Amino acid sequence: MEKSEAAAVEMGNTSRESKGKAPLLAAAVHHNRAAGGQKRGAAVFDLILRVCAVAAAMAATVTMATTEQTLPFFTQFFQFQASYDDLPTFTFFVIAMAVVTGYLILSVPFSIVCIARPAVIGARLLLIICDTLAVTLATAAGGASAAIVYLAHNGNSDANWLAICQQFNDFCQRASGAVVASFVAVVLLIFLVVISAVALRKH
Amino acid sequence: MEKSEAAAVEMGNTSRESKGKAPLLAAAVHHNRAAGGQKRGAAVFDLILRVCAVAAAMAATVTMATTEQTLPFFTQFFQFQASYDDLPTFTFFVIAMAVVTGYLILSVPFSIVCIARPAVIGARLLLIICDTLAVTLATAAGGASAAIVYLAHNGNSDANWLAICQQFNDFCQRASGAVVASFVAVVLLIFLVVISAVALRKH
């Protein structure tokens, strides 16, 4: 656009007319670019955070799903072994975080749409609603697993539940790491919701 | 403005001019009122849901905080008693849900501001960000307590944790009720976030 206009100016107009017009045009283009650039900046930041959240959620899922430990001693009848699916809460954690990871990967194209066309409000609204649901799911999984990991570390004398982390130390370490990764994903998702809310306000 | 303009019309203008002007003015006022009414409807719905969420969160807090059970038999040395503060997770639940209840009560005036002045975007933006944090806190409390309640009901043979609900049946019932109430509050809070997002989009 600018180029062809500049060419037209060169071709026939008086130099005074072109001088009067150019700054106004330039100012309008500049203003549009500043507003679009601001929205685009938020959208780019959204995409970066989203990719980080994918990494955190995937790390949480994979860490928990591969957690198992076999103790080096065994009796005649059975071997002492701990795996994530011994505890239903950890199974829920793996499923929920896998769903969140899948959603986050699928949401990347929508985030790219928000970069390419900052004026499209539908994609932004869809992202903020689904992000809120993802926050809830990830937090429920993280919170439930945190409660069980705490119990495994400390036990509870009132309910007569003994700590199992003395025996299954490696198992507990990995489960704790997965819980921490899930909370990192939760914090990133909260920032994503806030960015979307601020970006919606600008429209 | 309308009144003074009408007075000016009465004072000196021709009747045709006033006839031409009145429908246009009326249409503009009507359009403004319809848009304002839509926003106001969303804000009223927000207030109703918020009051329901206060009720649910308060019910969860009070139910869990008053949960205790003393078994009718006792030995020479001690009495069998269960209370919410025997389990750290339930203590966290009470504190977190009390914070959420307090926040929701404090947020009611902001919701009323959104009804009175639908054009104020700041209050709406503050509500959506704080609601997201409240969702996270309530979900973490509900999820963690759900994991412990599940364990109390079913036990876990792999970790050698026994179910305690056969003995403390009343205790478990009340704790389960509190967890259900907290999830009702979570669902209402999610709707609040969605309503705020849609209302922000309209600006």
CSV table of C-alpha atoms in Angstrom, one decimal:
chain,number,residue,atom,x,y,z
A,1,MET,CA,0.0,0.0,0.0
A,2,GLU,CA,2.6,2.5,1.1
A,3,LYS,CA,4.8,1.7,-1.8
A,4,SER,CA,2.2,2.2,-4.5
A,5,GLU,CA,1.1,5.4,-2.8
A,6,ALA,CA,4.6,6.7,-2.8
A,7,ALA,CA,4.9,5.8,-6.5
A,8,ALA,CA,1.7,7.7,-7.2
A,9,VAL,CA,3.0,10.7,-5.4
A,10,GLU,CA,6.2,10.6,-7.4
A,11,MET,CA,4.3,10.2,-10.7
A,12,GLY,CA,2.3,13.4,-10.9
A,13,ASN,CA,1.2,15.3,-7.8
A,14,THR,CA,2.6,18.7,-6.7
A,15,SER,CA,5.3,18.4,-4.1
A,16,ARG,CA,3.3,20.5,-1.6
A,17,GLU,CA,0.3,18.2,-1.7
A,18,SER,CA,2.4,15.2,-1.1
A,19,LYS,CA,4.1,17.0,1.8
A,20,GLY,CA,0.7,17.8,3.4
A,21,LYS,CA,-0.6,14.3,3.0
A,22,ALA,CA,2.3,12.1,4.0
A,23,PRO,CA,2.6,12.9,7.7
A,24,LEU,CA,-1.2,12.4,8.3
A,25,LEU,CA,-1.2,9.1,6.5
A,26,ALA,CA,2.0,8.0,8.3
A,27,ALA,CA,0.5,9.0,11.7
A,28,ALA,CA,-2.7,6.9,11.0
A,29,VAL,CA,-0.7,3.9,9.9
A,30,HIS,CA,1.6,4.3,12.9
A,31,HIS,CA,-1.4,4.5,15.3
A,32,ASN,CA,-3.0,1.3,13.8
A,33,ARG,CA,0.3,-0.5,14.0
A,34,ALA,CA,0.8,0.5,17.6
A,35,ALA,CA,-2.6,-0.8,18.7
A,36,GLY,CA,-2.3,-4.0,16.6
A,37,GLY,CA,1.3,-4.4,17.8
A,38,GLN,CA,0.2,-4.2,21.4
A,39,LYS,CA,-2.4,-6.9,20.9
A,40,ARG,CA,0.0,-8.9,18.9
A,41,GLY,CA,2.6,-8.6,21.7
A,42,ALA,CA,0.1,-10.1,24.2
A,43,ALA,CA,-0.7,-12.9,21.7
A,44,VAL,CA,3.0,-13.7,21.2
A,45,PHE,CA,3.4,-13.7,25.0
A,46,ASP,CA,0.4,-16.0,25.2
A,47,LEU,CA,2.0,-18.4,22.7
A,48,ILE,CA,5.3,-18.5,24.6
A,49,LEU,CA,3.6,-19.2,27.9
A,50,ARG,CA,1.4,-21.8,26.3
A,51,VAL,CA,4.4,-23.7,25.0
A,52,CYS,CA,6.0,-23.5,28.4
A,53,ALA,CA,2.8,-24.9,29.9
A,54,VAL,CA,2.8,-27.8,27.4
A,55,ALA,CA,6.3,-28.6,28.5
A,56,ALA,CA,5.4,-28.5,32.3
A,57,ALA,CA,2.2,-30.5,31.9
A,58,MET,CA,3.9,-33.1,29.7
A,59,ALA,CA,6.8,-33.4,32.2
A,60,ALA,CA,4.3,-33.9,35.0
A,61,THR,CA,2.4,-36.6,33.1
A,62,VAL,CA,5.5,-38.5,31.9
A,63,THR,CA,7.3,-38.3,35.3
A,64,MET,CA,4.3,-39.7,37.1
A,65,ALA,CA,3.5,-42.3,34.5
A,66,THR,CA,7.0,-43.7,34.6
A,67,THR,CA,7.2,-43.8,38.4
A,68,GLU,CA,7.8,-47.2,39.7
A,69,GLN,CA,10.2,-48.8,42.1
A,70,THR,CA,11.1,-52.3,42.9
A,71,LEU,CA,12.8,-52.9,46.2
A,72,PRO,CA,16.1,-54.9,46.0
A,73,PHE,CA,15.0,-57.5,48.5
A,74,PHE,CA,12.1,-59.9,48.1
A,75,THR,CA,10.5,-62.8,50.1
A,76,GLN,CA,9.6,-66.2,48.9
A,77,PHE,CA,6.1,-65.1,48.0
A,78,PHE,CA,6.2,-61.6,46.6
A,79,GLN,CA,8.4,-58.8,45.6
A,80,PHE,CA,8.0,-55.3,47.0
A,81,GLN,CA,7.1,-53.0,44.2
A,82,ALA,CA,5.4,-49.6,44.0
A,83,SER,CA,4.0,-48.1,40.8
A,84,TYR,CA,1.8,-45.1,40.2
A,85,ASP,CA,-1.3,-47.2,39.6
A,86,ASP,CA,-1.2,-48.6,43.1
A,87,LEU,CA,-2.8,-45.3,44.2
A,88,PRO,CA,-6.0,-44.3,42.4
A,89,THR,CA,-5.2,-40.6,43.0
A,90,PHE,CA,-2.0,-40.9,41.0
A,91,THR,CA,-3.9,-42.7,38.2
A,92,PHE,CA,-6.3,-39.7,38.1
A,93,PHE,CA,-3.3,-37.4,38.1
A,94,VAL,CA,-1.8,-39.1,35.0
A,95,ILE,CA,-5.1,-39.1,33.1
A,96,ALA,CA,-6.0,-35.5,34.0
A,97,MET,CA,-2.5,-34.1,33.2
A,98,ALA,CA,-2.6,-36.0,29.9
A,99,VAL,CA,-5.9,-34.4,29.0
A,100,VAL,CA,-4.5,-30.9,30.0
A,101,THR,CA,-1.4,-31.6,27.9
A,102,GLY,CA,-3.5,-32.7,24.9
A,103,TYR,CA,-5.7,-29.6,25.2
A,104,LEU,CA,-2.7,-27.3,25.5
A,105,ILE,CA,-1.2,-28.8,22.3
A,106,LEU,CA,-4.5,-28.4,20.4
A,107,SER,CA,-4.8,-24.8,21.6
A,108,VAL,CA,-1.5,-23.7,20.1
A,109,PRO,CA,-3.1,-23.2,16.6
A,110,PHE,CA,-5.8,-21.0,18.1
A,111,SER,CA,-3.1,-18.9,19.9
A,112,ILE,CA,-1.4,-18.5,16.5
A,113,VAL,CA,-4.7,-17.3,15.0
A,114,CYS,CA,-4.7,-14.7,17.7
A,115,ILE,CA,-1.2,-13.6,16.6
A,116,ALA,CA,-2.1,-13.5,12.9
A,117,ARG,CA,-5.5,-11.8,13.4
A,118,PRO,CA,-5.6,-9.8,16.7
A,119,ALA,CA,-9.1,-8.6,15.9
A,120,VAL,CA,-10.7,-12.1,16.0
A,121,ILE,CA,-12.5,-12.2,19.4
A,122,GLY,CA,-14.0,-15.6,19.1
A,123,ALA,CA,-10.7,-17.5,19.3
A,124,ARG,CA,-9.7,-15.4,22.3
A,125,LEU,CA,-13.0,-16.1,24.1
A,126,LEU,CA,-12.7,-19.8,23.3
A,127,LEU,CA,-9.2,-19.9,24.7
A,128,ILE,CA,-10.1,-18.1,28.0
A,129,ILE,CA,-13.0,-20.5,28.7
A,130,CYS,CA,-11.1,-23.6,27.9
A,131,ASP,CA,-8.0,-22.3,29.8
A,132,THR,CA,-10.2,-21.9,32.9
A,133,LEU,CA,-11.4,-25.5,32.6
A,134,ALA,CA,-7.8,-26.7,32.2
A,135,VAL,CA,-6.8,-24.7,35.3
A,136,THR,CA,-9.5,-26.5,37.3
A,137,LEU,CA,-8.6,-29.9,36.0
A,138,ALA,CA,-4.8,-29.4,36.5
A,139,THR,CA,-5.3,-28.0,40.0
A,140,ALA,CA,-7.6,-30.8,41.1
A,141,ALA,CA,-5.0,-33.4,39.9
A,142,GLY,CA,-2.1,-31.5,41.5
A,143,GLY,CA,-4.0,-30.9,44.8
A,144,ALA,CA,-5.2,-34.4,45.2
A,145,SER,CA,-1.7,-35.9,44.5
A,146,ALA,CA,-0.1,-33.3,46.8
A,147,ALA,CA,-2.4,-34.6,49.6
A,148,ILE,CA,-1.4,-38.2,49.0
A,149,VAL,CA,2.3,-37.4,48.6
A,150,TYR,CA,2.2,-35.5,51.9
A,151,LEU,CA,0.6,-38.5,53.5
A,152,ALA,CA,3.2,-40.8,52.0
A,153,HIS,CA,6.0,-38.6,53.3
A,154,ASN,CA,4.6,-37.9,56.8
A,155,GLY,CA,1.9,-40.5,57.5
A,156,ASN,CA,-0.9,-39.8,59.9
A,157,SER,CA,-0.8,-41.2,63.4
A,158,ASP,CA,-4.4,-40.3,64.2
A,159,ALA,CA,-5.7,-42.4,61.2
A,160,ASN,CA,-3.0,-45.0,61.7
A,161,TRP,CA,-1.6,-44.5,58.2
A,162,LEU,CA,2.2,-45.0,58.1
A,163,ALA,CA,4.6,-43.1,56.0
A,164,ILE,CA,5.8,-45.3,53.1
A,165,CYS,CA,8.6,-43.0,51.8
A,166,GLN,CA,11.2,-44.6,54.0
A,167,GLN,CA,10.9,-47.8,52.0
A,168,PHE,CA,10.0,-46.3,48.6
A,169,ASN,CA,12.2,-43.2,48.6
A,170,ASP,CA,12.8,-43.0,44.9
A,171,PHE,CA,9.1,-43.5,44.2
A,172,CYS,CA,8.2,-40.6,46.5
A,173,GLN,CA,10.8,-38.3,45.0
A,174,ARG,CA,9.5,-38.8,41.5
A,175,ALA,CA,5.9,-38.4,42.6
A,176,SER,CA,6.8,-35.1,44.4
A,177,GLY,CA,8.6,-33.9,41.3
A,178,ALA,CA,5.5,-34.6,39.1
A,179,VAL,CA,3.3,-32.7,41.6
A,180,VAL,CA,5.6,-29.7,41.5
A,181,ALA,CA,5.6,-29.7,37.6
A,182,SER,CA,1.8,-29.8,37.7
A,183,PHE,CA,1.7,-26.7,39.9
A,184,VAL,CA,4.1,-24.9,37.5
A,185,ALA,CA,1.6,-25.7,34.7
A,186,VAL,CA,-1.2,-24.4,36.9
A,187,VAL,CA,0.6,-21.1,37.5
A,188,LEU,CA,1.3,-20.7,33.7
A,189,LEU,CA,-2.3,-21.4,33.0
A,190,ILE,CA,-3.5,-18.7,35.4
A,191,PHE,CA,-1.2,-16.2,33.6
A,192,LEU,CA,-2.7,-17.3,30.3
A,193,VAL,CA,-6.2,-16.6,31.6
A,194,VAL,CA,-5.1,-13.2,32.9
A,195,ILE,CA,-3.5,-12.3,29.5
A,196,SER,CA,-6.6,-13.3,27.7
A,197,ALA,CA,-8.8,-11.2,30.0
A,198,VAL,CA,-6.6,-8.2,29.5
A,199,ALA,CA,-6.5,-8.7,25.7
A,200,LEU,CA,-10.3,-9.0,25.6
A,201,ARG,CA,-10.6,-5.7,27.4
A,202,LYS,CA,-8.6,-3.9,24.7
A,203,HIS,CA,-11.2,-4.6,22.1
B,1,MET,CA,-29.9,17.1,27.9
B,2,GLU,CA,-33.1,15.6,26.4
B,3,LYS,CA,-35.2,17.9,28.5
B,4,SER,CA,-33.4,21.1,27.6
B,5,GLU,CA,-33.4,20.1,23.9
B,6,ALA,CA,-37.1,19.4,24.0
B,7,ALA,CA,-37.6,22.8,25.7
B,8,ALA,CA,-35.6,24.5,22.9
B,9,VAL,CA,-37.7,22.7,20.3
B,10,GLU,CA,-40.9,24.0,22.0
B,11,MET,CA,-39.6,27.5,22.3
B,12,GLY,CA,-39.0,28.5,18.7
B,13,ASN,CA,-38.5,25.8,16.1
B,14,THR,CA,-41.0,24.8,13.4
B,15,SER,CA,-43.1,21.8,14.2
B,16,ARG,CA,-41.7,19.9,11.1
B,17,GLU,CA,-38.1,20.2,12.5
B,18,SER,CA,-39.1,18.8,15.9
B,19,LYS,CA,-41.0,15.9,14.2
B,20,GLY,CA,-38.0,15.0,12.2
B,21,LYS,CA,-35.7,15.1,15.2
B,22,ALA,CA,-37.6,13.2,17.8
B,23,PRO,CA,-37.7,9.7,16.3
B,24,LEU,CA,-33.9,9.8,15.6
B,25,LEU,CA,-33.2,10.8,19.2
B,26,ALA,CA,-35.6,8.2,20.5
B,27,ALA,CA,-34.0,5.5,18.4
B,28,ALA,CA,-30.5,6.4,19.7
B,29,VAL,CA,-31.6,6.4,23.3
B,30,HIS,CA,-33.4,3.0,22.7
B,31,HIS,CA,-30.3,1.5,21.2
B,32,ASN,CA,-28.1,2.7,24.1
B,33,ARG,CA,-30.6,1.3,26.6
B,34,ALA,CA,-30.7,-2.1,24.9
B,35,ALA,CA,-26.9,-2.5,24.9
B,36,GLY,CA,-26.7,-1.3,28.5
B,37,GLY,CA,-29.6,-3.6,29.5
B,38,GLN,CA,-27.7,-6.6,28.0
B,39,LYS,CA,-24.6,-5.8,30.0
B,40,ARG,CA,-26.7,-5.1,33.1
B,41,GLY,CA,-28.4,-8.5,32.7
B,42,ALA,CA,-25.1,-10.3,32.7
B,43,ALA,CA,-24.1,-8.3,35.8
B,44,VAL,CA,-27.3,-9.2,37.6
B,45,PHE,CA,-26.7,-12.9,36.7
B,46,ASP,CA,-23.1,-12.5,38.0
B,47,LEU,CA,-24.4,-11.1,41.3
B,48,ILE,CA,-27.0,-14.0,41.8
B,49,LEU,CA,-24.3,-16.7,41.0
B,50,ARG,CA,-21.9,-14.9,43.4
B,51,VAL,CA,-24.4,-15.0,46.3
B,52,CYS,CA,-25.0,-18.8,45.5
B,53,ALA,CA,-21.2,-19.3,45.5
B,54,VAL,CA,-20.9,-17.6,48.9
B,55,ALA,CA,-23.6,-19.9,50.3
B,56,ALA,CA,-21.9,-23.0,48.9
B,57,ALA,CA,-18.4,-22.0,50.1
B,58,MET,CA,-19.7,-21.0,53.5
B,59,ALA,CA,-21.6,-24.3,53.8
B,60,ALA,CA,-18.4,-26.2,52.9
B,61,THR,CA,-16.3,-24.3,55.5
B,62,VAL,CA,-18.8,-24.6,58.3
B,63,THR,CA,-19.5,-28.3,57.6
B,64,MET,CA,-15.9,-29.2,57.6
B,65,ALA,CA,-15.0,-27.0,60.6
B,66,THR,CA,-17.7,-28.5,62.8
B,67,THR,CA,-16.9,-32.1,61.8
B,68,GLU,CA,-16.0,-34.2,64.8
B,69,GLN,CA,-17.1,-37.5,66.2
B,70,THR,CA,-16.5,-39.2,69.5
B,71,LEU,CA,-17.0,-42.9,69.5
B,72,PRO,CA,-19.4,-44.1,72.3
B,73,PHE,CA,-16.9,-46.6,73.7
B,74,PHE,CA,-13.5,-45.8,75.4
B,75,THR,CA,-10.7,-47.6,77.1
B,76,GLN,CA,-9.1,-46.7,80.4
B,77,PHE,CA,-6.4,-44.6,78.7
B,78,PHE,CA,-8.0,-42.7,75.9
B,79,GLN,CA,-11.2,-42.0,74.1
B,80,PHE,CA,-11.6,-42.5,70.3
B,81,GLN,CA,-12.3,-39.2,68.8
B,82,ALA,CA,-12.0,-37.8,65.2
B,83,SER,CA,-12.0,-34.1,64.3
B,84,TYR,CA,-11.1,-32.2,61.1
B,85,ASP,CA,-7.7,-31.0,62.5
B,86,ASP,CA,-6.5,-34.6,62.9
B,87,LEU,CA,-5.8,-34.5,59.2
B,88,PRO,CA,-3.7,-31.6,57.9
B,89,THR,CA,-5.5,-31.7,54.5
B,90,PHE,CA,-8.8,-31.0,56.2
B,91,THR,CA,-7.2,-28.1,58.1
B,92,PHE,CA,-6.0,-26.7,54.7
B,93,PHE,CA,-9.6,-27.2,53.4
B,94,VAL,CA,-11.1,-25.1,56.2
B,95,ILE,CA,-8.6,-22.3,55.8
B,96,ALA,CA,-8.7,-22.2,52.0
B,97,MET,CA,-12.6,-22.3,51.8
B,98,ALA,CA,-12.7,-19.6,54.5
B,99,VAL,CA,-10.5,-17.4,52.4
B,100,VAL,CA,-12.6,-18.1,49.3
B,101,THR,CA,-15.8,-17.3,51.3
B,102,GLY,CA,-14.3,-14.1,52.5
B,103,TYR,CA,-13.2,-13.1,49.0
B,104,LEU,CA,-16.6,-13.8,47.6
B,105,ILE,CA,-18.4,-11.7,50.2
B,106,LEU,CA,-15.9,-8.8,49.6
B,107,SER,CA,-16.4,-9.1,45.8
B,108,VAL,CA,-20.2,-8.5,46.1
B,109,PRO,CA,-19.9,-4.7,46.2
B,110,PHE,CA,-17.7,-4.9,43.0
B,111,SER,CA,-20.4,-7.0,41.3
B,112,ILE,CA,-23.0,-4.3,42.3
B,113,VAL,CA,-20.7,-1.6,40.8
B,114,CYS,CA,-20.8,-3.6,37.5
B,115,ILE,CA,-24.7,-3.5,37.7
B,116,ALA,CA,-24.8,0.2,38.5
B,117,ARG,CA,-22.2,1.2,35.9
B,118,PRO,CA,-21.9,-1.5,33.2
B,119,ALA,CA,-19.3,0.6,31.3
B,120,VAL,CA,-16.7,0.4,34.1
B,121,ILE,CA,-14.2,-2.2,32.8
B,122,GLY,CA,-11.7,-2.0,35.7
B,123,ALA,CA,-14.1,-3.7,38.2
B,124,ARG,CA,-14.9,-6.4,35.7
B,125,LEU,CA,-11.3,-7.1,35.0
B,126,LEU,CA,-10.4,-7.2,38.7
B,127,LEU,CA,-13.3,-9.7,39.3
B,128,ILE,CA,-12.2,-12.1,36.5
B,129,ILE,CA,-8.6,-12.2,37.7
B,130,CYS,CA,-9.5,-12.7,41.4
B,131,ASP,CA,-12.2,-15.2,40.5
B,132,THR,CA,-9.6,-17.2,38.6
B,133,LEU,CA,-7.4,-17.3,41.7
B,134,ALA,CA,-10.4,-18.3,43.9
B,135,VAL,CA,-11.2,-21.1,41.5
B,136,THR,CA,-7.7,-22.4,41.8
B,137,LEU,CA,-7.7,-22.2,45.6
B,138,ALA,CA,-11.2,-23.8,46.0
B,139,THR,CA,-10.3,-26.6,43.5
B,140,ALA,CA,-7.0,-27.4,45.3
B,141,ALA,CA,-8.8,-27.6,48.6
B,142,GLY,CA,-11.6,-29.7,47.2
B,143,GLY,CA,-9.3,-32.0,45.2
B,144,ALA,CA,-6.9,-32.6,48.1
B,145,SER,CA,-9.8,-33.3,50.5
B,146,ALA,CA,-11.5,-35.6,48.0
B,147,ALA,CA,-8.3,-37.7,47.8
B,148,ILE,CA,-8.2,-38.1,51.6
B,149,VAL,CA,-12.0,-38.8,51.9
B,150,TYR,CA,-11.6,-41.4,49.2
B,151,LEU,CA,-8.7,-43.0,51.1
B,152,ALA,CA,-10.8,-42.9,54.3
B,153,HIS,CA,-13.7,-44.6,52.6
B,154,ASN,CA,-11.7,-47.2,50.7
B,155,GLY,CA,-8.3,-47.5,52.2
B,156,ASN,CA,-5.3,-48.7,50.1
B,157,SER,CA,-4.0,-52.2,50.4
B,158,ASP,CA,-0.8,-51.5,48.5
B,159,ALA,CA,0.3,-48.8,50.9
B,160,ASN,CA,-1.3,-50.7,53.9
B,161,TRP,CA,-3.6,-47.7,54.7
B,162,LEU,CA,-6.8,-49.0,56.3
B,163,ALA,CA,-10.2,-47.4,55.7
B,164,ILE,CA,-11.4,-45.5,58.8
B,165,CYS,CA,-15.0,-44.9,57.8
B,166,GLN,CA,-16.3,-48.1,59.3
B,167,GLN,CA,-15.5,-46.7,62.7
B,168,PHE,CA,-15.9,-43.0,62.1
B,169,ASN,CA,-19.0,-43.1,59.8
B,170,ASP,CA,-20.6,-39.8,60.8
B,171,PHE,CA,-17.2,-38.1,60.4
B,172,CYS,CA,-16.7,-39.4,56.9
B,173,GLN,CA,-20.3,-38.4,55.9
B,174,ARG,CA,-19.9,-34.8,56.9
B,175,ALA,CA,-16.4,-34.5,55.3
B,176,SER,CA,-17.8,-35.9,52.1
B,177,GLY,CA,-20.6,-33.4,52.2
B,178,ALA,CA,-18.2,-30.5,52.7
B,179,VAL,CA,-16.2,-31.7,49.7
B,180,VAL,CA,-19.3,-31.9,47.5
B,181,ALA,CA,-20.2,-28.3,48.6
B,182,SER,CA,-16.7,-27.1,47.7
B,183,PHE,CA,-17.1,-28.5,44.2
B,184,VAL,CA,-20.5,-26.8,43.8
B,185,ALA,CA,-18.7,-23.5,44.7
B,186,VAL,CA,-16.0,-24.4,42.1
B,187,VAL,CA,-18.6,-24.9,39.4
B,188,LEU,CA,-20.3,-21.6,40.2
B,189,LEU,CA,-17.0,-19.8,40.2
B,190,ILE,CA,-16.2,-21.2,36.7
B,191,PHE,CA,-19.5,-19.8,35.5
B,192,LEU,CA,-18.6,-16.5,37.0
B,193,VAL,CA,-15.3,-16.4,35.1
B,194,VAL,CA,-17.1,-17.3,31.8
B,195,ILE,CA,-19.8,-14.6,32.4
B,196,SER,CA,-17.0,-12.0,33.1
B,197,ALA,CA,-15.2,-13.0,29.9
B,198,VAL,CA,-18.3,-12.7,27.8
B,199,ALA,CA,-19.2,-9.3,29.4
B,200,LEU,CA,-15.6,-8.1,28.7
B,201,ARG,CA,-16.0,-9.1,25.1
B,202,LYS,CA,-19.0,-6.8,24.6
B,203,HIS,CA,-17.1,-3.6,25.4
